[in-house]
mmCIF file of C-alpha atoms in Angstrom:
data_model
loop_
_atom_site.group_PDB
_atom_site.id
_atom_site.type_symbol
_atom_site.label_atom_id
_atom_site.label_comp_id
_atom_site.label_asym_id
_atom_site.label_seq_id
_atom_site.Cartn_x
_atom_site.Cartn_y
_atom_site.Cartn_z
ATOM 1 C CA UNK B 25 3.758 -37.070 84.410
ATOM 2 C CA UNK B 26 3.142 -35.121 81.262
ATOM 3 C CA UNK B 27 1.494 -36.843 78.323
ATOM 4 C CA UNK B 28 3.637 -36.987 75.212
ATOM 5 C CA UNK B 29 2.644 -35.012 72.160
ATOM 6 C CA UNK B 30 4.629 -37.370 69.916
ATOM 7 C CA UNK B 31 2.520 -39.637 67.771
ATOM 8 C CA UNK B 32 5.184 -42.107 66.688
ATOM 9 C CA UNK B 33 8.736 -43.113 67.498
ATOM 10 C CA UNK B 34 11.139 -44.750 65.083
ATOM 11 C CA UNK B 35 14.380 -46.546 65.776
ATOM 12 C CA UNK B 36 17.861 -45.052 65.787
ATOM 13 C CA UNK B 37 18.659 -41.412 66.468
ATOM 14 C CA UNK B 38 15.020 -40.273 66.384
ATOM 15 C CA UNK B 39 14.062 -42.718 69.117
ATOM 16 C CA UNK B 40 17.082 -41.706 71.173
ATOM 17 C CA UNK B 41 16.152 -38.032 71.088
ATOM 18 C CA UNK B 42 12.438 -38.542 71.697
ATOM 19 C CA UNK B 43 12.710 -41.060 74.505
ATOM 20 C CA UNK B 44 15.353 -38.970 76.262
ATOM 21 C CA UNK B 45 13.037 -35.977 76.066
ATOM 22 C CA UNK B 46 10.122 -37.979 77.404
ATOM 23 C CA UNK B 47 12.045 -39.272 80.374
ATOM 24 C CA UNK B 48 13.410 -35.801 81.090
ATOM 25 C CA UNK B 49 9.928 -34.288 81.026
ATOM 26 C CA UNK B 50 8.757 -36.997 83.425
ATOM 27 C CA UNK B 51 11.368 -35.818 85.917
ATOM 28 C CA UNK B 52 11.060 -32.042 85.692
ATOM 29 C CA UNK B 53 8.042 -31.830 87.971
ATOM 30 C CA UNK B 54 9.138 -33.783 91.042
ATOM 31 C CA UNK B 55 6.628 -34.888 93.637
ATOM 32 C CA UNK B 56 6.833 -33.487 97.134
ATOM 33 C CA UNK B 57 8.734 -35.182 99.931
ATOM 34 C CA UNK B 58 5.501 -36.771 101.174
ATOM 35 C CA UNK B 59 5.123 -38.818 98.008
ATOM 36 C CA UNK B 60 8.153 -40.595 96.580
ATOM 37 C CA UNK B 61 6.369 -42.686 93.970
ATOM 38 C CA UNK B 62 6.170 -41.454 90.392
ATOM 39 C CA UNK B 63 2.532 -40.566 89.675
ATOM 40 C CA UNK B 64 0.779 -38.493 87.015
ATOM 41 C CA UNK B 65 1.168 -34.816 87.958
ATOM 42 C CA UNK B 66 -2.573 -34.141 87.935
ATOM 43 C CA UNK B 67 -3.101 -36.602 90.795
ATOM 44 C CA UNK B 68 -0.170 -35.712 93.049
ATOM 45 C CA UNK B 69 -1.967 -33.267 95.345
ATOM 46 C CA UNK B 70 -5.071 -35.453 95.538
ATOM 47 C CA UNK B 71 -2.988 -38.462 96.573
ATOM 48 C CA UNK B 72 -0.888 -36.527 99.075
ATOM 49 C CA UNK B 73 -3.971 -35.103 100.779
ATOM 50 C CA UNK B 74 -6.006 -38.320 100.749
ATOM 51 C CA UNK B 75 -2.950 -40.284 101.887
ATOM 52 C CA UNK B 76 -3.201 -38.666 105.331
ATOM 53 C CA UNK B 77 -6.839 -39.653 105.955
ATOM 54 C CA UNK B 78 -5.859 -42.082 108.711
ATOM 55 C CA UNK B 79 -2.619 -43.480 110.180
ATOM 56 C CA UNK B 80 -2.998 -46.761 108.296
ATOM 57 C CA UNK B 81 -2.817 -45.049 104.886
ATOM 58 C CA UNK B 82 0.167 -43.196 103.431
ATOM 59 C CA UNK B 83 0.448 -41.314 100.128
ATOM 60 C CA UNK B 84 2.782 -43.964 98.728
ATOM 61 C CA UNK B 85 0.468 -46.801 99.731
ATOM 62 C CA UNK B 86 -2.524 -45.062 98.177
ATOM 63 C CA UNK B 87 -0.574 -44.298 94.991
ATOM 64 C CA UNK B 88 0.584 -47.911 94.763
ATOM 65 C CA UNK B 89 -2.989 -49.137 95.140
ATOM 66 C CA UNK B 90 -4.217 -46.828 92.363
ATOM 67 C CA UNK B 91 -1.371 -47.906 90.095
ATOM 68 C CA UNK B 92 -2.182 -51.556 90.724
ATOM 69 C CA UNK B 93 -5.934 -51.111 90.336
ATOM 70 C CA UNK B 94 -6.073 -49.043 87.161
ATOM 71 C CA UNK B 95 -2.644 -47.743 86.163
ATOM 72 C CA UNK B 96 -4.020 -44.297 87.125
ATOM 73 C CA UNK B 97 -6.724 -44.538 84.445
ATOM 74 C CA UNK B 98 -9.817 -42.637 85.697
ATOM 75 C CA UNK B 99 -12.048 -44.274 83.076
ATOM 76 C CA UNK B 100 -10.943 -47.865 83.722
ATOM 77 C CA UNK B 101 -13.628 -50.537 83.777
ATOM 78 C CA UNK B 102 -12.983 -54.173 84.616
ATOM 79 C CA UNK B 103 -14.778 -57.198 83.112
ATOM 80 C CA UNK B 104 -16.525 -57.776 86.454
ATOM 81 C CA UNK B 105 -17.867 -54.232 86.686
ATOM 82 C CA UNK B 106 -15.306 -52.348 88.793
ATOM 83 C CA UNK B 107 -15.027 -48.705 87.772
ATOM 84 C CA UNK B 108 -12.697 -45.749 87.859
ATOM 85 C CA UNK B 109 -9.181 -45.032 89.011
ATOM 86 C CA UNK B 110 -9.737 -46.943 92.280
ATOM 87 C CA UNK B 111 -11.851 -49.730 90.719
ATOM 88 C CA UNK B 112 -14.896 -49.530 92.974
ATOM 89 C CA UNK B 113 -17.661 -52.052 92.454
ATOM 90 C CA UNK B 114 -21.028 -50.232 92.148
ATOM 91 C CA UNK B 115 -22.352 -51.573 95.463
ATOM 92 C CA UNK B 116 -19.171 -50.568 97.302
ATOM 93 C CA UNK B 117 -19.231 -47.116 95.738
ATOM 94 C CA UNK B 118 -22.862 -46.662 96.757
ATOM 95 C CA UNK B 119 -21.896 -47.281 100.380
ATOM 96 C CA UNK B 120 -18.431 -45.732 100.584
ATOM 97 C CA UNK B 121 -18.168 -43.182 97.757
ATOM 98 C CA UNK B 122 -17.895 -39.544 98.855
ATOM 99 C CA UNK B 123 -18.201 -36.141 97.180
ATOM 100 C CA UNK B 124 -14.526 -35.323 97.476
ATOM 101 C CA UNK B 125 -14.563 -32.053 95.548
ATOM 102 C CA UNK B 126 -17.805 -30.699 96.977
ATOM 103 C CA UNK B 127 -19.572 -30.286 93.629
ATOM 104 C CA UNK B 128 -22.719 -31.985 94.880
ATOM 105 C CA UNK B 129 -22.120 -35.255 93.005
ATOM 106 C CA UNK B 130 -20.450 -38.550 93.847
ATOM 107 C CA UNK B 131 -18.851 -39.650 90.582
ATOM 108 C CA UNK B 132 -16.835 -42.868 90.586
ATOM 109 C CA UNK B 133 -15.157 -41.780 87.320
ATOM 110 C CA UNK B 134 -14.008 -38.453 88.795
ATOM 111 C CA UNK B 135 -10.586 -38.839 90.487
ATOM 112 C CA UNK B 136 -11.426 -35.892 92.782
ATOM 113 C CA UNK B 137 -14.144 -38.096 94.275
ATOM 114 C CA UNK B 138 -12.675 -41.565 93.740
ATOM 115 C CA UNK B 139 -9.207 -40.965 95.219
ATOM 116 C CA UNK B 140 -10.378 -39.608 98.605
ATOM 117 C CA UNK B 141 -13.115 -42.270 98.607
ATOM 118 C CA UNK B 142 -10.476 -44.950 98.159
ATOM 119 C CA UNK B 143 -8.487 -43.621 101.113
ATOM 120 C CA UNK B 144 -11.619 -43.401 103.264
ATOM 121 C CA UNK B 145 -12.566 -46.952 102.330
ATOM 122 C CA UNK B 146 -9.084 -48.207 103.228
ATOM 123 C CA UNK B 147 -9.426 -46.545 106.620
ATOM 124 C CA UNK B 148 -12.834 -48.154 107.126
ATOM 125 C CA UNK B 149 -11.647 -51.661 106.325
ATOM 126 C CA UNK B 150 -8.510 -51.151 108.404
ATOM 127 C CA UNK B 151 -10.864 -50.830 111.368
ATOM 128 C CA UNK B 152 -12.874 -53.859 110.208
ATOM 129 C CA UNK B 153 -9.775 -56.095 110.320
ATOM 130 C CA UNK B 154 -7.815 -54.395 113.117
ATOM 131 C CA UNK B 155 -8.173 -57.387 115.420
ATOM 132 C CA UNK B 156 -7.109 -59.964 112.819
ATOM 133 C CA UNK B 157 -3.654 -61.456 113.539
ATOM 134 C CA UNK B 158 -0.704 -60.721 111.292
ATOM 135 C CA UNK B 159 0.528 -57.691 109.387
ATOM 136 C CA UNK B 160 -2.143 -54.997 109.636
ATOM 137 C CA UNK B 161 -1.234 -53.323 106.344
ATOM 138 C CA UNK B 162 -1.323 -56.636 104.490
ATOM 139 C CA UNK B 163 -4.697 -57.432 106.038
ATOM 140 C CA UNK B 164 -6.080 -54.033 105.037
ATOM 141 C CA UNK B 165 -4.920 -54.416 101.433
ATOM 142 C CA UNK B 166 -6.246 -57.976 101.276
ATOM 143 C CA UNK B 167 -9.606 -56.719 102.525
ATOM 144 C CA UNK B 168 -9.680 -54.078 99.778
ATOM 145 C CA UNK B 169 -9.200 -56.838 97.221
ATOM 146 C CA UNK B 170 -11.116 -59.767 98.678
ATOM 147 C CA UNK B 171 -13.371 -58.202 101.313
ATOM 148 C CA UNK B 172 -13.092 -57.860 105.067
ATOM 149 C CA UNK B 173 -15.073 -61.061 105.566
ATOM 150 C CA UNK B 174 -12.473 -63.167 103.791
ATOM 151 C CA UNK B 175 -9.630 -61.694 105.886
ATOM 152 C CA UNK B 176 -11.595 -62.336 109.079
ATOM 153 C CA UNK B 177 -12.507 -65.851 107.970
ATOM 154 C CA UNK B 178 -8.911 -66.880 107.286
ATOM 155 C CA UNK B 179 -7.305 -64.926 110.113
ATOM 156 C CA UNK B 180 -5.149 -62.852 107.731
ATOM 157 C CA UNK B 181 -4.444 -62.639 104.010
ATOM 158 C CA UNK B 182 -6.695 -65.318 102.497
ATOM 159 C CA UNK B 183 -5.192 -68.168 100.453
ATOM 160 C CA UNK B 184 -6.288 -66.650 97.153
ATOM 161 C CA UNK B 185 -3.533 -66.403 94.556
ATOM 162 C CA UNK B 186 -4.909 -63.135 93.173
ATOM 163 C CA UNK B 187 -5.127 -61.506 96.607
ATOM 164 C CA UNK B 188 -1.672 -62.643 97.697
ATOM 165 C CA UNK B 189 -0.123 -61.282 94.488
ATOM 166 C CA UNK B 190 -2.141 -58.078 94.932
ATOM 167 C CA UNK B 191 -0.810 -57.469 98.441
ATOM 168 C CA UNK B 192 2.749 -58.361 97.448
ATOM 169 C CA UNK B 193 2.709 -56.065 94.418
ATOM 170 C CA UNK B 194 1.314 -53.037 96.252
ATOM 171 C CA UNK B 195 3.806 -53.401 99.075
ATOM 172 C CA UNK B 196 6.655 -53.647 96.578
ATOM 173 C CA UNK B 197 5.499 -50.560 94.735
ATOM 174 C CA UNK B 198 4.718 -48.492 97.837
ATOM 175 C CA UNK B 199 8.178 -49.106 99.250
ATOM 176 C CA UNK B 200 10.035 -47.984 96.156
ATOM 177 C CA UNK B 201 11.586 -44.534 96.534
ATOM 178 C CA UNK B 202 11.729 -42.620 93.270
ATOM 179 C CA UNK B 203 15.358 -42.616 92.289
ATOM 180 C CA UNK B 204 16.337 -43.739 95.775
ATOM 181 C CA UNK B 205 16.145 -47.489 95.520
ATOM 182 C CA UNK B 206 18.847 -49.922 94.479
ATOM 183 C CA UNK B 207 18.439 -50.595 90.776
ATOM 184 C CA UNK B 208 18.922 -53.993 89.193
ATOM 185 C CA UNK B 209 22.556 -55.006 88.875
ATOM 186 C CA UNK B 210 24.074 -56.183 85.616
ATOM 187 C CA UNK B 211 23.906 -59.752 86.923
ATOM 188 C CA UNK B 212 20.229 -59.412 87.871
ATOM 189 C CA UNK B 213 19.459 -57.996 84.429
ATOM 190 C CA UNK B 214 21.280 -60.911 82.797
ATOM 191 C CA UNK B 215 19.343 -63.368 84.957
ATOM 192 C CA UNK B 216 16.049 -61.760 83.969
ATOM 193 C CA UNK B 217 16.924 -61.839 80.272
ATOM 194 C CA UNK B 218 17.942 -65.492 80.525
ATOM 195 C CA UNK B 219 14.659 -66.328 82.275
ATOM 196 C CA UNK B 220 12.698 -64.548 79.545
ATOM 197 C CA UNK B 221 14.675 -66.379 76.822
ATOM 198 C CA UNK B 222 13.653 -69.683 78.352
ATOM 199 C CA UNK B 223 10.030 -68.679 77.714
ATOM 200 C CA UNK B 224 10.419 -67.880 73.990
ATOM 201 C CA UNK B 225 7.556 -69.529 72.123
ATOM 202 C CA UNK B 226 5.227 -69.557 75.148
ATOM 203 C CA UNK B 227 1.687 -68.531 74.121
ATOM 204 C CA UNK B 228 0.303 -65.096 74.950
ATOM 205 C CA UNK B 229 -2.406 -65.254 77.619
ATOM 206 C CA UNK B 230 -4.272 -62.115 78.717
ATOM 207 C CA UNK B 231 -3.646 -61.799 82.461
ATOM 208 C CA UNK B 232 -1.384 -64.847 82.386
ATOM 209 C CA UNK B 233 1.911 -65.410 84.155
ATOM 210 C CA UNK B 234 3.199 -64.826 87.661
ATOM 211 C CA UNK B 235 6.386 -65.272 89.698
ATOM 212 C CA UNK B 236 6.151 -69.040 89.208
ATOM 213 C CA UNK B 237 5.922 -68.984 85.415
ATOM 214 C CA UNK B 238 3.200 -69.342 82.788
ATOM 215 C CA UNK B 239 -0.381 -69.594 84.016
ATOM 216 C CA UNK B 240 -3.927 -69.332 82.759
ATOM 217 C CA UNK B 241 -5.105 -65.765 82.412
ATOM 218 C CA UNK B 242 -8.340 -63.842 82.748
ATOM 219 C CA UNK B 243 -11.026 -62.289 80.574
ATOM 220 C CA UNK B 244 -10.806 -60.190 78.562
ATOM 221 C CA UNK B 245 -8.403 -58.181 76.395
ATOM 222 C CA UNK B 246 -9.578 -54.960 74.694
ATOM 223 C CA UNK B 247 -10.220 -57.078 71.591
ATOM 224 C CA UNK B 248 -12.363 -59.461 73.632
ATOM 225 C CA UNK B 249 -9.849 -62.316 73.818
ATOM 226 C CA UNK B 250 -9.883 -64.361 77.019
ATOM 227 C CA UNK B 251 -6.822 -65.908 78.605
ATOM 228 C CA UNK B 252 -8.795 -68.308 80.797
ATOM 229 C CA UNK B 253 -8.076 -71.330 78.604
ATOM 230 C CA UNK B 254 -4.495 -70.446 77.659
ATOM 231 C CA UNK B 255 -1.413 -71.124 79.785
ATOM 232 C CA UNK B 256 1.116 -68.424 79.065
ATOM 233 C CA UNK B 257 2.099 -64.803 79.695
ATOM 234 C CA UNK B 258 0.892 -61.334 78.963
ATOM 235 C CA UNK B 259 3.517 -58.596 78.665
ATOM 236 C CA UNK B 260 3.727 -57.649 82.339
ATOM 237 C CA UNK B 261 3.364 -61.251 83.477
ATOM 238 C CA UNK B 262 6.530 -62.071 81.551
ATOM 239 C CA UNK B 263 8.535 -59.202 83.066
ATOM 240 C CA UNK B 264 7.165 -60.043 86.527
ATOM 241 C CA UNK B 265 8.355 -63.644 86.152
ATOM 242 C CA UNK B 266 11.729 -62.800 84.645
ATOM 243 C CA UNK B 267 12.700 -60.360 87.368
ATOM 244 C CA UNK B 268 11.365 -62.627 90.116
ATOM 245 C CA UNK B 269 14.051 -65.070 88.963
ATOM 246 C CA UNK B 270 16.560 -62.268 89.595
ATOM 247 C CA UNK B 271 15.222 -61.620 93.103
ATOM 248 C CA UNK B 272 13.239 -58.469 92.264
ATOM 249 C CA UNK B 273 9.501 -58.273 92.920
ATOM 250 C CA UNK B 274 7.612 -56.199 90.356
ATOM 251 C CA UNK B 275 3.964 -55.114 90.494
ATOM 252 C CA UNK B 276 1.552 -56.901 88.180
ATOM 253 C CA UNK B 277 0.619 -54.311 85.546
ATOM 254 C CA UNK B 278 2.808 -52.502 83.022
ATOM 255 C CA UNK B 279 1.785 -49.077 84.366
ATOM 256 C CA UNK B 280 2.606 -50.103 87.925
ATOM 257 C CA UNK B 281 5.954 -51.533 86.800
ATOM 258 C CA UNK B 282 6.769 -48.176 85.220
ATOM 259 C CA UNK B 283 6.004 -46.404 88.482
ATOM 260 C CA UNK B 284 8.198 -48.901 90.370
ATOM 261 C CA UNK B 285 11.208 -48.426 88.085
ATOM 262 C CA UNK B 286 13.934 -45.821 88.006
ATOM 263 C CA UNK B 287 13.454 -43.773 84.863
ATOM 264 C CA UNK B 288 16.467 -43.974 82.538
ATOM 265 C CA UNK B 289 17.680 -41.595 79.849
ATOM 266 C CA UNK B 290 18.044 -43.248 76.470
ATOM 267 C CA UNK B 291 21.797 -42.755 76.415
ATOM 268 C CA UNK B 292 22.069 -44.870 79.586
ATOM 269 C CA UNK B 293 19.895 -47.790 78.469
ATOM 270 C CA UNK B 294 21.295 -51.268 79.137
ATOM 271 C CA UNK B 295 20.119 -54.820 78.472
ATOM 272 C CA UNK B 296 17.534 -55.760 81.068
ATOM 273 C CA UNK B 297 15.908 -52.324 81.150
ATOM 274 C CA UNK B 298 12.162 -52.253 80.593
ATOM 275 C CA UNK B 299 10.641 -50.580 77.544
ATOM 276 C CA UNK B 300 7.258 -48.979 78.230
ATOM 277 C CA UNK B 301 4.660 -48.097 75.602
ATOM 278 C CA UNK B 302 1.807 -45.604 75.908
ATOM 279 C CA UNK B 303 0.999 -41.937 75.395
ATOM 280 C CA UNK B 304 1.552 -41.063 79.071
ATOM 281 C CA UNK B 305 2.324 -42.659 82.435
ATOM 282 C CA UNK B 306 -1.413 -43.150 82.949
ATOM 283 C CA UNK B 307 -1.935 -44.959 79.634
ATOM 284 C CA UNK B 308 1.000 -47.380 79.540
ATOM 285 C CA UNK B 309 -0.267 -50.577 77.932
ATOM 286 C CA UNK B 310 2.821 -52.632 77.069
ATOM 287 C CA UNK B 311 6.245 -53.523 78.434
ATOM 288 C CA UNK B 312 9.187 -55.539 77.124
ATOM 289 C CA UNK B 313 12.710 -56.440 78.288
ATOM 290 C CA UNK B 314 15.481 -54.764 76.288
ATOM 291 C CA UNK B 315 18.163 -57.176 75.043
ATOM 292 C CA UNK B 316 20.292 -54.791 72.985
ATOM 293 C CA UNK B 317 20.711 -53.555 69.390
ATOM 294 C CA UNK B 318 17.161 -52.200 69.197
ATOM 295 C CA UNK B 319 15.430 -55.456 70.240
ATOM 296 C CA UNK B 320 13.438 -56.658 73.236
ATOM 297 C CA UNK B 321 11.766 -59.842 74.462
ATOM 298 C CA UNK B 322 8.051 -59.393 74.976
ATOM 299 C CA UNK B 323 4.645 -61.058 74.936
ATOM 300 C CA UNK B 324 2.948 -58.837 72.339
ATOM 301 C CA UNK B 325 -0.783 -59.616 72.159
ATOM 302 C CA UNK B 326 -3.379 -62.409 71.898
ATOM 303 C CA UNK B 327 -2.620 -64.870 69.140
ATOM 304 C CA UNK B 328 1.161 -64.425 69.419
ATOM 305 C CA UNK B 329 3.949 -65.967 71.486
ATOM 306 C CA UNK B 330 6.794 -64.675 73.625
ATOM 307 C CA UNK B 331 9.323 -63.475 71.055
ATOM 308 C CA UNK B 332 12.027 -61.009 70.080
ATOM 309 C CA UNK B 333 10.494 -57.756 68.828
ATOM 310 C CA UNK B 334 12.075 -54.567 67.471
ATOM 311 C CA UNK B 335 11.559 -51.501 69.654
ATOM 312 C CA UNK B 336 9.439 -49.886 66.946
ATOM 313 C CA UNK B 337 7.024 -52.825 66.937
ATOM 314 C CA UNK B 338 4.574 -50.299 68.403
ATOM 315 C CA UNK B 339 4.526 -46.591 67.595
ATOM 316 C CA UNK B 340 4.172 -45.183 71.115
ATOM 317 C CA UNK B 341 7.436 -46.043 72.900
ATOM 318 C CA UNK B 342 7.137 -43.803 75.968
ATOM 319 C CA UNK B 343 10.046 -44.351 78.338
ATOM 320 C CA UNK B 344 12.699 -46.663 79.725
ATOM 321 C CA UNK B 345 12.771 -47.930 83.308
ATOM 322 C CA UNK B 346 15.249 -49.937 85.355
ATOM 323 C CA UNK B 347 13.664 -52.255 87.959
ATOM 324 C CA UNK B 348 14.449 -51.413 91.560
ATOM 325 C CA UNK B 349 15.212 -53.955 94.261
ATOM 326 C CA UNK B 350 13.151 -54.026 97.430
ATOM 327 C CA UNK B 351 13.317 -55.799 100.737
ATOM 328 C CA UNK B 352 9.690 -56.807 101.101
ATOM 329 C CA UNK B 353 9.091 -60.181 102.671
ATOM 330 C CA UNK B 354 6.982 -62.717 100.830
ATOM 331 C CA UNK B 355 3.498 -63.285 102.178
#
């Protein structure tokens, strides 16, 4: 995807023109037939090549993992120390990181090294858990998140809420075909909006919320606020929950939800569509559910509650997406 050169978006006709242009630019450089997920253009060839490292890894699966891990942010750093677009822990990178671009350095913050390293690591752990019962792809993804030892110990995806959501989200995202899935129906959109309305007034919690409703979150937001002691939702947790009520499984992060949605021109926007904020596909940081007349329901930031917000509540409205149904089975 191309980054937008627009610094701010207002409501009304200006927003209509700008958002339509953004969505159009996102679609004028289509990925090849090997990769049907929407990914930032600068990573397409890297993902397509690395996605053929072994039979257990496909370009879509690798792209979905990167979207889930970092939202395609090559400089991402987690509170526990994971780094880069593929979120390698330092010890794992030391063992499994490779010099993918042949420049003589292994740099976890360089996508040309980190993306092929991620594929190679997936192939390695696929072999580690190949004899574990159950779905081999699920076991491989669970091992990437929780470690091969945990998958071996439990004889499959371990009973960790985070890992089960991780596997479910990546499968949902990897199996979405760009523009080729079945988008949310009007009834599903109405169900999602109604579910979100029921949560109005629920506290914001960084990392909070899942398919079952409000939950305690994690640490920490960019401002240093922790969600560990607050039961509630962050922005993508709210959309995840609302569309789960409509029978649609979304990935966990806002950037991954953008990649899993069909991109909509502004003139076609309908209630239930998702509003994404950021300067590019790789930097999406917020999502809300459009309800009509220039308003959305969202969980804005720490210290607030789930509420109605105008679309210009933030200045970097990037694009509109319509959630796409999938047929993945629950873990």
